[in-house]
Every structure is written in C-alpha cells, then in structure tokens.
PDB file of C-alpha atoms and ligand atoms in Angstrom:
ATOM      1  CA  UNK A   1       8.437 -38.470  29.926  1.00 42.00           C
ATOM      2  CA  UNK A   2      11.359 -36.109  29.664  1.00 43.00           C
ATOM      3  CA  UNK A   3      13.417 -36.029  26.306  1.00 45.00           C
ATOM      4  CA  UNK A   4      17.091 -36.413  26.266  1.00 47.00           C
ATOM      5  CA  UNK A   5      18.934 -33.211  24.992  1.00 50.00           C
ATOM      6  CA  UNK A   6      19.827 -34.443  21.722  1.00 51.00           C
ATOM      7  CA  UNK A   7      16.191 -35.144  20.832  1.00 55.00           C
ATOM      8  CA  UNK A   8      15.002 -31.668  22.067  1.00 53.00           C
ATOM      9  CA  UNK A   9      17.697 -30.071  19.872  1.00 55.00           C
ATOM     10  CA  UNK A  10      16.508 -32.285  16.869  1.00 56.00           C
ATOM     11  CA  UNK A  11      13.000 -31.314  17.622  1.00 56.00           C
ATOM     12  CA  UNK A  12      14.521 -27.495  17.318  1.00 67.00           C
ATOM     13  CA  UNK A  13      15.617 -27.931  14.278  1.00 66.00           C
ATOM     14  CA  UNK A  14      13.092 -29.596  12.592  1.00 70.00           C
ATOM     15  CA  UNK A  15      10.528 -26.469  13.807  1.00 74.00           C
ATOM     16  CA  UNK A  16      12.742 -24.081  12.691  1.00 73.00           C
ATOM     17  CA  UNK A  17      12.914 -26.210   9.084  1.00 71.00           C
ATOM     18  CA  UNK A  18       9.202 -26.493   9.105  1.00 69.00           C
ATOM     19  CA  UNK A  19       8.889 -22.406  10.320  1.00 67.00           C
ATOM     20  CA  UNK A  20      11.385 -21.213   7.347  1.00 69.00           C
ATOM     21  CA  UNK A  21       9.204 -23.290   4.838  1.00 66.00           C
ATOM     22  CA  UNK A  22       5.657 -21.488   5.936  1.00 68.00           C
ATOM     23  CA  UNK A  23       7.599 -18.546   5.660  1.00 71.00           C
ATOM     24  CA  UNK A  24       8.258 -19.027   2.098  1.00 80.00           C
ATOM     25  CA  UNK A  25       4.806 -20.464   0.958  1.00 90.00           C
ATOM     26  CA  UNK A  26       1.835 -18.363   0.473  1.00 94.00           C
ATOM     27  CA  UNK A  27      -1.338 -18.065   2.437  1.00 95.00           C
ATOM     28  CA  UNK A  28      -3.910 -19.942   1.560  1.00 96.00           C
ATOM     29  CA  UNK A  29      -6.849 -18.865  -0.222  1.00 97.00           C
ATOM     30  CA  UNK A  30      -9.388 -16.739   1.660  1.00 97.00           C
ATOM     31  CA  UNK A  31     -13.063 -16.695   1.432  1.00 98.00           C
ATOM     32  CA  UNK A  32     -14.187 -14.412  -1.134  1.00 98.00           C
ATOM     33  CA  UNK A  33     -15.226 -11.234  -0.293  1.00 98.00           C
ATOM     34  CA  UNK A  34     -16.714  -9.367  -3.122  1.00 96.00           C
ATOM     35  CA  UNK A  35     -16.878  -5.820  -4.431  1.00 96.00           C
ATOM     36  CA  UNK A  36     -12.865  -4.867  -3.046  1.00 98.00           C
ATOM     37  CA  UNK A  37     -10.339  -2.732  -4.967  1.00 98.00           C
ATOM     38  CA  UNK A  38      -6.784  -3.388  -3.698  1.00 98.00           C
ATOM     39  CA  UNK A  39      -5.353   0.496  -3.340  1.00 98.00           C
ATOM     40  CA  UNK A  40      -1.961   0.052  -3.055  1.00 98.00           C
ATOM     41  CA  UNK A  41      -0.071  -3.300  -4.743  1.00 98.00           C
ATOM     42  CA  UNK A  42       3.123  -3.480  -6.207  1.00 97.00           C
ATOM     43  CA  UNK A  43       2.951  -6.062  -8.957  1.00 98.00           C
ATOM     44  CA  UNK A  44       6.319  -6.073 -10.848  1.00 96.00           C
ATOM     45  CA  UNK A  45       7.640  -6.828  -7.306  1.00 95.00           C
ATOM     46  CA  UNK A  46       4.852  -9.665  -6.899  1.00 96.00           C
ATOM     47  CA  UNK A  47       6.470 -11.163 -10.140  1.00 95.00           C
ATOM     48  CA  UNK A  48       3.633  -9.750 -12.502  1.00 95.00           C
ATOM     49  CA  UNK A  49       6.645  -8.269 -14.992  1.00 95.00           C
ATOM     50  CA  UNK A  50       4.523  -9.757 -18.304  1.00 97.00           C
ATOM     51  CA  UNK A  51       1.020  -9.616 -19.573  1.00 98.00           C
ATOM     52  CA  UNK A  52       0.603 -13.403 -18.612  1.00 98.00           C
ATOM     53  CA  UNK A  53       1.987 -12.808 -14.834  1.00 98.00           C
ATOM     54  CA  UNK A  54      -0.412 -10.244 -14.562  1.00 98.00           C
ATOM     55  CA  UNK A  55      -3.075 -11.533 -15.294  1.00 98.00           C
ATOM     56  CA  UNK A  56      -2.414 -15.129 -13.636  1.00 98.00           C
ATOM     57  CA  UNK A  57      -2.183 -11.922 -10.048  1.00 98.00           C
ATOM     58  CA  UNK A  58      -5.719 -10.865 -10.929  1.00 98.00           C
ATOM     59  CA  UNK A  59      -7.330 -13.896 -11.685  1.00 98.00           C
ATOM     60  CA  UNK A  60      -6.107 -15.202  -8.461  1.00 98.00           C
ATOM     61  CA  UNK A  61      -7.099 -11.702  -6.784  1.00 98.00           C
ATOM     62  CA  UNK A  62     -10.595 -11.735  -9.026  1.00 98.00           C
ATOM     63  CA  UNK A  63     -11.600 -15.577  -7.444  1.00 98.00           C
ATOM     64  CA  UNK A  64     -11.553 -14.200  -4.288  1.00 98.00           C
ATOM     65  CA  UNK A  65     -13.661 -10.440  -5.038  1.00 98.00           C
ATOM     66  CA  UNK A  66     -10.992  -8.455  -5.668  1.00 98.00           C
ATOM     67  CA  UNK A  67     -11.861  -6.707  -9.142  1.00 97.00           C
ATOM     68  CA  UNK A  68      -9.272  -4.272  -9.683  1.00 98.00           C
ATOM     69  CA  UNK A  69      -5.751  -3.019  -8.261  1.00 98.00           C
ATOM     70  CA  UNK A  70      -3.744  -0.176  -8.616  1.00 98.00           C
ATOM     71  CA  UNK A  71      -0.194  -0.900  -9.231  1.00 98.00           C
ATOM     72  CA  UNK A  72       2.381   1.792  -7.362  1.00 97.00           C
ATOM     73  CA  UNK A  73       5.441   2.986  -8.425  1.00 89.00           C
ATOM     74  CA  UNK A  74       8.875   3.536  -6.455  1.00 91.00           C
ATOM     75  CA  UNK A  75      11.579   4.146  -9.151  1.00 94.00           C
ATOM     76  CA  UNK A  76      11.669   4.985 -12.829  1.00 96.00           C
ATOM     77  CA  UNK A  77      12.196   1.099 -13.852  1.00 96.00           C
ATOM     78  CA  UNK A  78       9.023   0.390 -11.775  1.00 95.00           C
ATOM     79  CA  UNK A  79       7.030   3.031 -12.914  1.00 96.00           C
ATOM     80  CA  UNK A  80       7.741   1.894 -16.460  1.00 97.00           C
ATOM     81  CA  UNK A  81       6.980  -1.591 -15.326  1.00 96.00           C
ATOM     82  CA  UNK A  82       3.055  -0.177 -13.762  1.00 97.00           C
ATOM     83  CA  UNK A  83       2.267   1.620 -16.705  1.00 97.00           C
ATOM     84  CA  UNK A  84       2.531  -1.565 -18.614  1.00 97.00           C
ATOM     85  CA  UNK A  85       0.597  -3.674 -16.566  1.00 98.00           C
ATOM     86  CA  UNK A  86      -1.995  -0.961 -16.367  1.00 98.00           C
ATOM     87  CA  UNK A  87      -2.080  -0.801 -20.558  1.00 98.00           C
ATOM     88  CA  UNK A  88      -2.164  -4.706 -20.647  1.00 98.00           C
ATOM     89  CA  UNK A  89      -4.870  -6.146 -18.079  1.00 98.00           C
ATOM     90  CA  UNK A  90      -8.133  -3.336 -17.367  1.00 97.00           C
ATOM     91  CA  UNK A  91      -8.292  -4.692 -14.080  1.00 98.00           C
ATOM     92  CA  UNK A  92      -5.291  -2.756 -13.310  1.00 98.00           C
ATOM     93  CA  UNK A  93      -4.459   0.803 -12.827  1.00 98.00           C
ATOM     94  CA  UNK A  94      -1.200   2.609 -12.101  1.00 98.00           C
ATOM     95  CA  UNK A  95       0.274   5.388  -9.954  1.00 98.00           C
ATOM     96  CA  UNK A  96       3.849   6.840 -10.916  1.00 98.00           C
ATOM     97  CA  UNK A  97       6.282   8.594  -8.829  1.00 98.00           C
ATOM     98  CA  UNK A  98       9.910   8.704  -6.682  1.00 97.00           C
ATOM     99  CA  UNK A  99       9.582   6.709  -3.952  1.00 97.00           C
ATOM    100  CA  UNK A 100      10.539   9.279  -0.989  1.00 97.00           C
ATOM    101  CA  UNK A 101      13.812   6.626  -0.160  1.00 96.00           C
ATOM    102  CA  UNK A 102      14.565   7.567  -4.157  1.00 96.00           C
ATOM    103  CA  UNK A 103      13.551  11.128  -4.190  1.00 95.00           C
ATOM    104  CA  UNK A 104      17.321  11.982  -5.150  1.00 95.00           C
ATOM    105  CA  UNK A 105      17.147  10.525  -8.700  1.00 96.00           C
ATOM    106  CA  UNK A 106      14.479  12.903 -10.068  1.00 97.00           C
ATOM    107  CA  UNK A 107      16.466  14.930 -12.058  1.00 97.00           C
ATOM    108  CA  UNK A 108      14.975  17.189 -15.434  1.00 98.00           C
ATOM    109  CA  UNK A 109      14.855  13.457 -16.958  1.00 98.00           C
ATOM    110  CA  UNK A 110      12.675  12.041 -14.671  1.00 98.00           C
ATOM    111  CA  UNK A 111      10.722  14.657 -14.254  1.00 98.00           C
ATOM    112  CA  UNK A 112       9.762  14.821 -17.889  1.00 98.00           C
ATOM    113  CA  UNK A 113       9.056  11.145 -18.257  1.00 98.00           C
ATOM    114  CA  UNK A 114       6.992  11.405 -14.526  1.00 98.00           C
ATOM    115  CA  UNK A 115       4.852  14.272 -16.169  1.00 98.00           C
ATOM    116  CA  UNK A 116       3.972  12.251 -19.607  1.00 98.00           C
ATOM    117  CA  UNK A 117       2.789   9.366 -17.542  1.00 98.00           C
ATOM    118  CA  UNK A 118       0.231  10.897 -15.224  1.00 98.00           C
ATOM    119  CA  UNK A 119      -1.367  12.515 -18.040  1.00 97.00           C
ATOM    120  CA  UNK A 120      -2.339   8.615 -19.659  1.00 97.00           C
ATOM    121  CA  UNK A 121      -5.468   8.248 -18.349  1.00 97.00           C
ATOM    122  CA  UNK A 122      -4.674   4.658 -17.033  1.00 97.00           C
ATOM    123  CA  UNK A 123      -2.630   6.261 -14.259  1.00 98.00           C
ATOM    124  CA  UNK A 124      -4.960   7.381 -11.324  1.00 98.00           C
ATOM    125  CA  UNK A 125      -3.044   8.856  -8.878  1.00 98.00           C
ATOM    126  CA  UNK A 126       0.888  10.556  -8.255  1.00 98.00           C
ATOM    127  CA  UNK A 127       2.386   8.389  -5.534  1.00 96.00           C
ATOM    128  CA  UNK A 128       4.042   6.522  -3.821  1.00 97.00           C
ATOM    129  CA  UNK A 129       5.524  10.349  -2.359  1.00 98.00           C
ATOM    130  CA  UNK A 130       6.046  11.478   0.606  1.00 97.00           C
ATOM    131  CA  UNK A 131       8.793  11.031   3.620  1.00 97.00           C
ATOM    132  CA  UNK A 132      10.528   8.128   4.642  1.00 95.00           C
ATOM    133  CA  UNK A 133      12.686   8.852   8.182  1.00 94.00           C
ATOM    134  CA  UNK A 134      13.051   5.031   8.743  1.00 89.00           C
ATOM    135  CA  UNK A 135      15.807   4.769   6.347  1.00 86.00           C
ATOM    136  CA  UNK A 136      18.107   7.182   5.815  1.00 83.00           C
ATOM    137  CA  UNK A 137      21.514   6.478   7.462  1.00 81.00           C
ATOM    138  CA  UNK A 138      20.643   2.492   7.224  1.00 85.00           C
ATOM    139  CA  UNK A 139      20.880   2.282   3.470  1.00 83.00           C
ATOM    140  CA  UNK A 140      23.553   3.793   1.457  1.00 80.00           C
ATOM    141  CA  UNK A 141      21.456   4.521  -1.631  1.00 84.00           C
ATOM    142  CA  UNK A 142      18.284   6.382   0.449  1.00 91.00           C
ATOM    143  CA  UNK A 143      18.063  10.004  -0.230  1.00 91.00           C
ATOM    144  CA  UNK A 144      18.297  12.458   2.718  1.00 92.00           C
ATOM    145  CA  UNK A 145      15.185  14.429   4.690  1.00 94.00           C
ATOM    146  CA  UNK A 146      16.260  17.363   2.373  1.00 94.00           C
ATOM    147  CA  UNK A 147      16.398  15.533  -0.711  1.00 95.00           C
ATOM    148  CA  UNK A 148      13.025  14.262  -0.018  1.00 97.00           C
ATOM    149  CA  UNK A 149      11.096  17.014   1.052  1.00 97.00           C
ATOM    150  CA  UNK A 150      12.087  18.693  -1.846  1.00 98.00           C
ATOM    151  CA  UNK A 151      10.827  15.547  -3.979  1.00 98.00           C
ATOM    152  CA  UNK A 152       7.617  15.358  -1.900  1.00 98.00           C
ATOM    153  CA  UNK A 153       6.872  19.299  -2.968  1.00 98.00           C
ATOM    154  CA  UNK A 154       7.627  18.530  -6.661  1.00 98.00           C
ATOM    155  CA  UNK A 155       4.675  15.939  -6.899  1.00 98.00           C
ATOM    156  CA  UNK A 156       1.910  17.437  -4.572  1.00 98.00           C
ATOM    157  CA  UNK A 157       2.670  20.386  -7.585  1.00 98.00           C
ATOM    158  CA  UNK A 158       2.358  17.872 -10.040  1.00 98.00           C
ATOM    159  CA  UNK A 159      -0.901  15.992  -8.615  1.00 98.00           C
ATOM    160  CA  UNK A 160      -2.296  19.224  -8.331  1.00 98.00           C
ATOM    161  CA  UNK A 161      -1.581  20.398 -12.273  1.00 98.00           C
ATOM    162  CA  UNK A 162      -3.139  17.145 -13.719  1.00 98.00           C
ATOM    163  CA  UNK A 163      -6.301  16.902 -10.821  1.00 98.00           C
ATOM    164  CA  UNK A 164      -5.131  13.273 -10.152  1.00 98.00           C
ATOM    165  CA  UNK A 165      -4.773  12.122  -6.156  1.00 98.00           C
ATOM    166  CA  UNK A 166      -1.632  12.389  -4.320  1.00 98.00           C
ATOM    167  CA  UNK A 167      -0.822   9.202  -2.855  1.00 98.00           C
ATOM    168  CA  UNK A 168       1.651   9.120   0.420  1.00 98.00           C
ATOM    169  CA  UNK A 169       4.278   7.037   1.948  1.00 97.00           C
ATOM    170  CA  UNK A 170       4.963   8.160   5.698  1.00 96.00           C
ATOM    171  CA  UNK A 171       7.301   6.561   7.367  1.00 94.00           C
ATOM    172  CA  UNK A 172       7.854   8.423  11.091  1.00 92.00           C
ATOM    173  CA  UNK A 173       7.655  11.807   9.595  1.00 94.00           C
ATOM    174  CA  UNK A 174       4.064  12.626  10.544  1.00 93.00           C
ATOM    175  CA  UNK A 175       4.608  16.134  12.035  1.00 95.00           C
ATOM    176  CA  UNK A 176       7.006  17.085   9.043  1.00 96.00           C
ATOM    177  CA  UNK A 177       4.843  15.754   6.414  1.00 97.00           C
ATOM    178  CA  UNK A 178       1.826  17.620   7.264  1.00 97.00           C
ATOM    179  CA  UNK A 179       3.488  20.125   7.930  1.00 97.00           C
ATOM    180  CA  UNK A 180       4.936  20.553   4.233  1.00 98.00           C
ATOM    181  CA  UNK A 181       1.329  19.777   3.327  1.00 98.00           C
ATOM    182  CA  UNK A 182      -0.205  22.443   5.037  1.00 97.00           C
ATOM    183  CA  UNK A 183       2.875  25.033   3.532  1.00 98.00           C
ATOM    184  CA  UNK A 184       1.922  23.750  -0.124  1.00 98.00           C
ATOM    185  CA  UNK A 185      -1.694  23.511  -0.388  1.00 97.00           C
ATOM    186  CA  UNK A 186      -3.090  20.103  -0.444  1.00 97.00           C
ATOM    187  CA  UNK A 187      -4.153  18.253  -3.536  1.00 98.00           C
ATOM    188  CA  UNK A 188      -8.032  17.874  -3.637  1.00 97.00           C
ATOM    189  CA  UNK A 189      -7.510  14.504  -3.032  1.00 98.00           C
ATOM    190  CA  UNK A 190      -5.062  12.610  -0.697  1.00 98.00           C
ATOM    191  CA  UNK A 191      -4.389   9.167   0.171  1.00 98.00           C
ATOM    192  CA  UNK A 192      -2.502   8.795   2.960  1.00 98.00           C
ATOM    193  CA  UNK A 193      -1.248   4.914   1.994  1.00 97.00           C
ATOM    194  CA  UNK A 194      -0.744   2.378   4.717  1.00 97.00           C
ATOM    195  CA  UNK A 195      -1.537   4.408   7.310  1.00 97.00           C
ATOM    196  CA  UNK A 196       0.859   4.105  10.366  1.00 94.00           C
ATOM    197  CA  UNK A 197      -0.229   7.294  12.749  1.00 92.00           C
ATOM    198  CA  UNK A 198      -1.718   7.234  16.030  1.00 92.00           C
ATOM    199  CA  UNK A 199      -5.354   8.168  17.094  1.00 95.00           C
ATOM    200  CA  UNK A 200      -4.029  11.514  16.881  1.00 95.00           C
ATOM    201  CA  UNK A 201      -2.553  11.835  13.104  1.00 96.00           C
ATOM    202  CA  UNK A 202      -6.181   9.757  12.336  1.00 97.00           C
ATOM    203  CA  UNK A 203      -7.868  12.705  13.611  1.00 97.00           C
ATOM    204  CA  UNK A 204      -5.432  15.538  11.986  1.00 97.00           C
ATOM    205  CA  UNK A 205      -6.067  13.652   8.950  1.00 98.00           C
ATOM    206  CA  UNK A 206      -9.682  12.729   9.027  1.00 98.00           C
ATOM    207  CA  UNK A 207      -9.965  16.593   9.477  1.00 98.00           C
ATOM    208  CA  UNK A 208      -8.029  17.596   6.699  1.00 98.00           C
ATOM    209  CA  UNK A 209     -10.557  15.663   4.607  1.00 98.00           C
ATOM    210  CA  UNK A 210      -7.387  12.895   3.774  1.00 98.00           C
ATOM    211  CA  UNK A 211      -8.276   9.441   2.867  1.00 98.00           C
ATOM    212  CA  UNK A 212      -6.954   6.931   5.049  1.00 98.00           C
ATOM    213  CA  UNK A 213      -5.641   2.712   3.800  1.00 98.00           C
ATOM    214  CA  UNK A 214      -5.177   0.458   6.104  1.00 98.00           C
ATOM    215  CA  UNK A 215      -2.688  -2.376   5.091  1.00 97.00           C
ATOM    216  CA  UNK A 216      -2.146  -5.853   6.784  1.00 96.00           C
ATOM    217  CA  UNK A 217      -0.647  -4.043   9.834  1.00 96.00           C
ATOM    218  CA  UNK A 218      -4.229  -3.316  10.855  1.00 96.00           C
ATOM    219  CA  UNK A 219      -4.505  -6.606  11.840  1.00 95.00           C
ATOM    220  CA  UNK A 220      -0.752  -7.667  13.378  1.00 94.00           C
ATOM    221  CA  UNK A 221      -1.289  -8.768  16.998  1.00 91.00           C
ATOM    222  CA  UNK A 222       0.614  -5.513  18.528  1.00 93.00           C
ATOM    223  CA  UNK A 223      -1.542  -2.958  16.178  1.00 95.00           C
ATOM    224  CA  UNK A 224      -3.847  -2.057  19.097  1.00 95.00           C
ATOM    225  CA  UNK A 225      -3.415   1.754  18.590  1.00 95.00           C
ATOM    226  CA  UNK A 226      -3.247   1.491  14.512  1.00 96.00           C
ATOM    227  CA  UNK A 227      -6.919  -0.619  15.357  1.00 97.00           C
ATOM    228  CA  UNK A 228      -7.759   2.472  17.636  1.00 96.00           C
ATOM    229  CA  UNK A 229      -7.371   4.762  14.336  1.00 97.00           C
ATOM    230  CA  UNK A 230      -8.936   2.183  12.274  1.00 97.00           C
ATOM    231  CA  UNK A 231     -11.907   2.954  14.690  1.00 97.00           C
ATOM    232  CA  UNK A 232     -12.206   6.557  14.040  1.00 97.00           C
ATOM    233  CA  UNK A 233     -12.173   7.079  10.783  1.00 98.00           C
ATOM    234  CA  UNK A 234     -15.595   8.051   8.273  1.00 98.00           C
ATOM    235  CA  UNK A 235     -17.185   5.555   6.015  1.00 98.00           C
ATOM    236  CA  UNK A 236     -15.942   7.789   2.927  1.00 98.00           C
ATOM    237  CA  UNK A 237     -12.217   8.477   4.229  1.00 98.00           C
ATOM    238  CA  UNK A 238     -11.317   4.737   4.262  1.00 98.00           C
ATOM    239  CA  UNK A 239      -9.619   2.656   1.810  1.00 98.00           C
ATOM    240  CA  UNK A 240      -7.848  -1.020   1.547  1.00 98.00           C
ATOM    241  CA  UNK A 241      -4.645  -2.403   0.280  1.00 98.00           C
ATOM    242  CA  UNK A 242      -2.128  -5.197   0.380  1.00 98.00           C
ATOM    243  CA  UNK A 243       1.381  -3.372   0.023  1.00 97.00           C
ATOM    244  CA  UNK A 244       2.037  -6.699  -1.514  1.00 97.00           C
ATOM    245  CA  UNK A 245       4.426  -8.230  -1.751  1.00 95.00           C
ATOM    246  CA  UNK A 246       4.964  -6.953   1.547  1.00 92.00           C
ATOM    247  CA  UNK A 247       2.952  -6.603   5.011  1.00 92.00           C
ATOM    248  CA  UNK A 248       0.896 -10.031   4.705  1.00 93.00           C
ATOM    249  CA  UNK A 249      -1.944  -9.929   7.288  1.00 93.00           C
ATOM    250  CA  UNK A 250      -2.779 -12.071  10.518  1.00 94.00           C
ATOM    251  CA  UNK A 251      -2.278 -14.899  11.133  1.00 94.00           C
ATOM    252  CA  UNK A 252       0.445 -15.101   7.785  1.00 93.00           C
ATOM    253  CA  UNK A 253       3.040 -12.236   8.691  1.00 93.00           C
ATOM    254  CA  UNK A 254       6.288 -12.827   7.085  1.00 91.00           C
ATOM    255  CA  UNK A 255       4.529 -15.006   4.344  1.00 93.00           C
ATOM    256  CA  UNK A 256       4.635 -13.707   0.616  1.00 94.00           C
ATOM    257  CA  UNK A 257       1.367 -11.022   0.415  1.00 96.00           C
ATOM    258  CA  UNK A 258      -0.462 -10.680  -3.211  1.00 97.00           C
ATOM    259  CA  UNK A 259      -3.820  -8.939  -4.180  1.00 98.00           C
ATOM    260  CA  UNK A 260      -5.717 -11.855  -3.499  1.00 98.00           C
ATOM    261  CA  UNK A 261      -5.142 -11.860   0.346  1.00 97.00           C
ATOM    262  CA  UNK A 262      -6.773  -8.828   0.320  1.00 98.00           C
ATOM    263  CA  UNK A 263     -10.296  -9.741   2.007  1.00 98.00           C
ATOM    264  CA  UNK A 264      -8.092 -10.947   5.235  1.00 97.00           C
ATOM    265  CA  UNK A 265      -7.936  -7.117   6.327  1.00 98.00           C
ATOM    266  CA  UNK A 266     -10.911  -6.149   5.245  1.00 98.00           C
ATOM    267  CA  UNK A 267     -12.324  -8.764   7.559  1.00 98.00           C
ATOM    268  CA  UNK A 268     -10.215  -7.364  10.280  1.00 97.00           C
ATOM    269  CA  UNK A 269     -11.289  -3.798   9.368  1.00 98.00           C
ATOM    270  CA  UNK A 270     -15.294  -4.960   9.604  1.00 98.00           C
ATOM    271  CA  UNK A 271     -13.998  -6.790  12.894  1.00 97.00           C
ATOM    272  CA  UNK A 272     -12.371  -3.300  13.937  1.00 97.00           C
ATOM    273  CA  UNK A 273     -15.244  -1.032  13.514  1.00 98.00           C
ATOM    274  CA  UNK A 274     -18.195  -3.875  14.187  1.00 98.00           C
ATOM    275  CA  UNK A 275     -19.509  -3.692  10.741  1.00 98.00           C
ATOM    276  CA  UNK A 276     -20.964  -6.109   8.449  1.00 98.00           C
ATOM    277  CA  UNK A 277     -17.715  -7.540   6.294  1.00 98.00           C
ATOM    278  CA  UNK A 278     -19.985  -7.767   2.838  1.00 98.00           C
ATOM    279  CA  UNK A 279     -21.005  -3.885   3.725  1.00 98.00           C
ATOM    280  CA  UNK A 280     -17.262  -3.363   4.218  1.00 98.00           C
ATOM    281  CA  UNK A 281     -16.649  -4.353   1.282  1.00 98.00           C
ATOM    282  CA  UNK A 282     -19.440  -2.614  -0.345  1.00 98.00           C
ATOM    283  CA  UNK A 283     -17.849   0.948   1.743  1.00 98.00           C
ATOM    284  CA  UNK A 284     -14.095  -0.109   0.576  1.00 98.00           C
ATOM    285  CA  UNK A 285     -14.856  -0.817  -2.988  1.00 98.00           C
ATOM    286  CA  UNK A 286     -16.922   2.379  -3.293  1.00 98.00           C
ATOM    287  CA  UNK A 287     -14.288   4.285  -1.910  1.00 98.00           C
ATOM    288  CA  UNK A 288     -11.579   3.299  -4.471  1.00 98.00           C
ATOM    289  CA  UNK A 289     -14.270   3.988  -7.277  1.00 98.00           C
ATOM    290  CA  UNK A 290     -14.610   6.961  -6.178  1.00 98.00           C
ATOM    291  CA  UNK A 291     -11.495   8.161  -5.376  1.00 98.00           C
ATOM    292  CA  UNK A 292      -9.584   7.224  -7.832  1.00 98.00           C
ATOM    293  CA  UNK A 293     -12.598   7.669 -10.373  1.00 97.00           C
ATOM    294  CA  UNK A 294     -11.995   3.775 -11.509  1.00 96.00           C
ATOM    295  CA  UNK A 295     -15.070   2.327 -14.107  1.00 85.00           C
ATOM    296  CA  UNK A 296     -17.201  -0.114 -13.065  1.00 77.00           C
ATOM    297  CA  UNK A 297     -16.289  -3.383 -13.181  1.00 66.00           C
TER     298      UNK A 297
HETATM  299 ZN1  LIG B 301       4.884   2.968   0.981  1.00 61.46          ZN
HETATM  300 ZN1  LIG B 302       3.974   0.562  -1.419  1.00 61.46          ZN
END
C-alpha cells in the first residue's frame, strides 16, 4: 500500500525525532571485559568535575573491567581539573600539557605550573602534545603550525627531564611530526594517542619503538585502512582508549562515549587481529601497566 505524502513526511519527522534522541542517550552497557586500562579519557569533559562525579565514571567503567584511566589534559583549567581527579579517586591517573590547538598560551606561567605537575607522581605521562593541522584557519582561538611546533618541542624536552612518556595528538601532520621527533630525540617512551596513520605511519612508528592506541575509530564502518594498521602492530606497542567524551565506537557513533564503553574496541581490536578478546585484554591492560608504570589494581 503506498502512503500519501503527508504521512511519509510525518514518518520523516518522527525518525529524525527518534534519531536526535539516540544521539543524546548513552550506549548501553557492554559485557565486561576484564583486566583494561582506558589510556586516554578526558573526565572533566565527561562531567567528572567533583570527587563524587568521578567516582560515579569509574564505578560505571570498573562494572564493566575497566580498573583504571588516565585523565588527559588540553588547557591549564583542565589540567588543574586531571590533577584533581587523579589526587581524589586511585583509579585515576593524569597527564598534563597544551593541547597542540592551545600551544599559544604556554607562556613562562604555564610553563612553571606544567613543570610542578609532572613531577607529582600521580601524573604519568606529558600529553596531550603534538600537531593539530585540522584546525587552524577553522577556529579563531587555534594556535598556528609555528606556534605549535614550537609547543610540541617544549614538552618532548620536558617528558624527557622528568623520564615520564610523551603522549601525542596528530591530527594530519604525520610527516611533520616525526619529523620534529626525529630532530629532537625521542622520549624513551611515546604514545602516539588515537592513532589515525596509515599502514605506512604504523610501520614508521612500530619501528621507532612508539606505542600505538587505538580509539573507537578502529571500529567506524569506513576505518578499513586504520583496521589494516591495527593489524600490524606488536603485542607490546598497543594500547586502548575511549577519547571520551568523544569518538564513541560501532555501532553508537555520535552517542556520548565514557570509560565504561571501553571493552567495545577492544572487542573490535581482538576481532581485528583474530585474537582471543579476554587475552586482549590481558595484552591491553599489561601494556598500560607497563607503560605508564601504573600499580596493580
Ligand atoms: Zn587528541
Ligand atoms: Zn584526547
């Protein structure tokens, strides 16, 4: 039977109504998936701004396996807002730094506060640094290549004086960030956060000895070559992480992302490289440990 045109268009409407609600709600629970260490969240932006919203984020991340977070910085404000979540709940740790897109506010004040906070010993890594050539000339307030390479230089320095990793954002700058990498000397330790790079940057990093997390893009439905990378990479060069609140995994893209939806990717990253997911898990959560010398939990 064929609708008349007014009914189709209500029948529109009503899908988009329904689609803008899913958008807003978040996914549901997965099943747990112990042992994981979510190693890159943002919590203040989750909502987790006081002890009580922090810990109400890692119960809900705890019920489903993941045991402990580190919380990432990407201004002053936020940095000041991970150090105190990493001070009031032991499941989470921070990393502090200028977010590449704010490189141009770390002035001699900054600076100063950035280099008291790495040395607490509940901070476990410098980042989120790096490059970020997605948004300059979009957004007013976004510093320039300039002003962020010169940012970028400042904390390798600094992750190399306190022995800490160096934790980085790349956003289409792969040949100019490793590149500034290779000019520097690389930190004993790097992370390179939600990796992005083709099989070929997997391989440039895998060889450099870098340590690569896969987000919730690993598991979008167009990620075939990110999947392709996923593939490559050693058992002791990968991490995990939600990005939260952003980059929710398959099949809830474009829904609100917390720690707890963490064991959807690393199901898709056991799917990815045909392994067991509870020996993922096992890899993953070892990993972080390890590389970010976390305690036993
Ligand atoms: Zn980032
Ligand atoms: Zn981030």
């Amino acid at each position: 039977m064929s609708q008349t045109p007014a009914n189709a268009e209500a029948e529109t409407e009503s899908n988009k109504a329904a689609r803008k609600r899913r958008r807003r709600e978040p996914p549901p629970d997965p099943t747990p998936l112990p042992g994981l260490v979510d190693a890159h969240t943002h919590l203040a932006a989750c909502g987790g701004r006081d002890p009580a919203a922090v810990a109400a984020i890692l119960d809900h991340a705890e019920s489903v396996g993941v045991h402990q977070v580190v919380t990432v910085a990407d201004d002053m404000v936020d940095a000041r807002w991970a150090m105190d979540a990493a001070h009031w709940d032991d499941r989470a740790f921070a990393a502090v730094a200028l977010h590449p897109t704010h490189a141009a506010e770390l002035d001699d004040g900054a600076k100063a506060e950035l280099e008291q906070m790495v040395a607490d010993p509940r901070v476990v890594a410098v980042g989120e640094t790096g490059l970020d050539y997605y948004w300059p000339g979009k957004s007013d307030s976004c510093a320039n290549p300039m002003e962020q390479a010169e940012a970028f230089r400042w904390h390798i320095d600094l992750a190399k004086r306190v022995g800490k990793p160096l934790m980085i954002h790349n956003r289409e700058a792969d040949r100019d960030l490793l590149d500034i990498l290779t000019a520097e000397g690389a930190p004993e330790s790097v992370i390179m956060h939600c990796f992005s790079g083709d099989l070929n940057v997997a391989r440039e990093c895998v060889d450099r000895g870098f340590i690569l997390s896969f987000a919730g893009t690993v598991s979008f439905a167009n990620a075939d070559e990110l999947r392709a990378a996923a593939e490559i990479v050693p058992d002791d060069q990968i991490l995990v992480e939600t990005d939260a609140p952003f980059l929710t995994p398959h099949p809830y893209r474009g829904q609100p992302n917390q720690s707890y939806c963490l064991p959807y990717t690393a199901r898709a990253l056991a799917r990815v490289r045909d392994v067991d997911e509870v020996e993922m898990a096992r890899i993953l959560g070892a990993n972080a440990r390890r590389v970010y010398r976390l305690p036993l939990q």
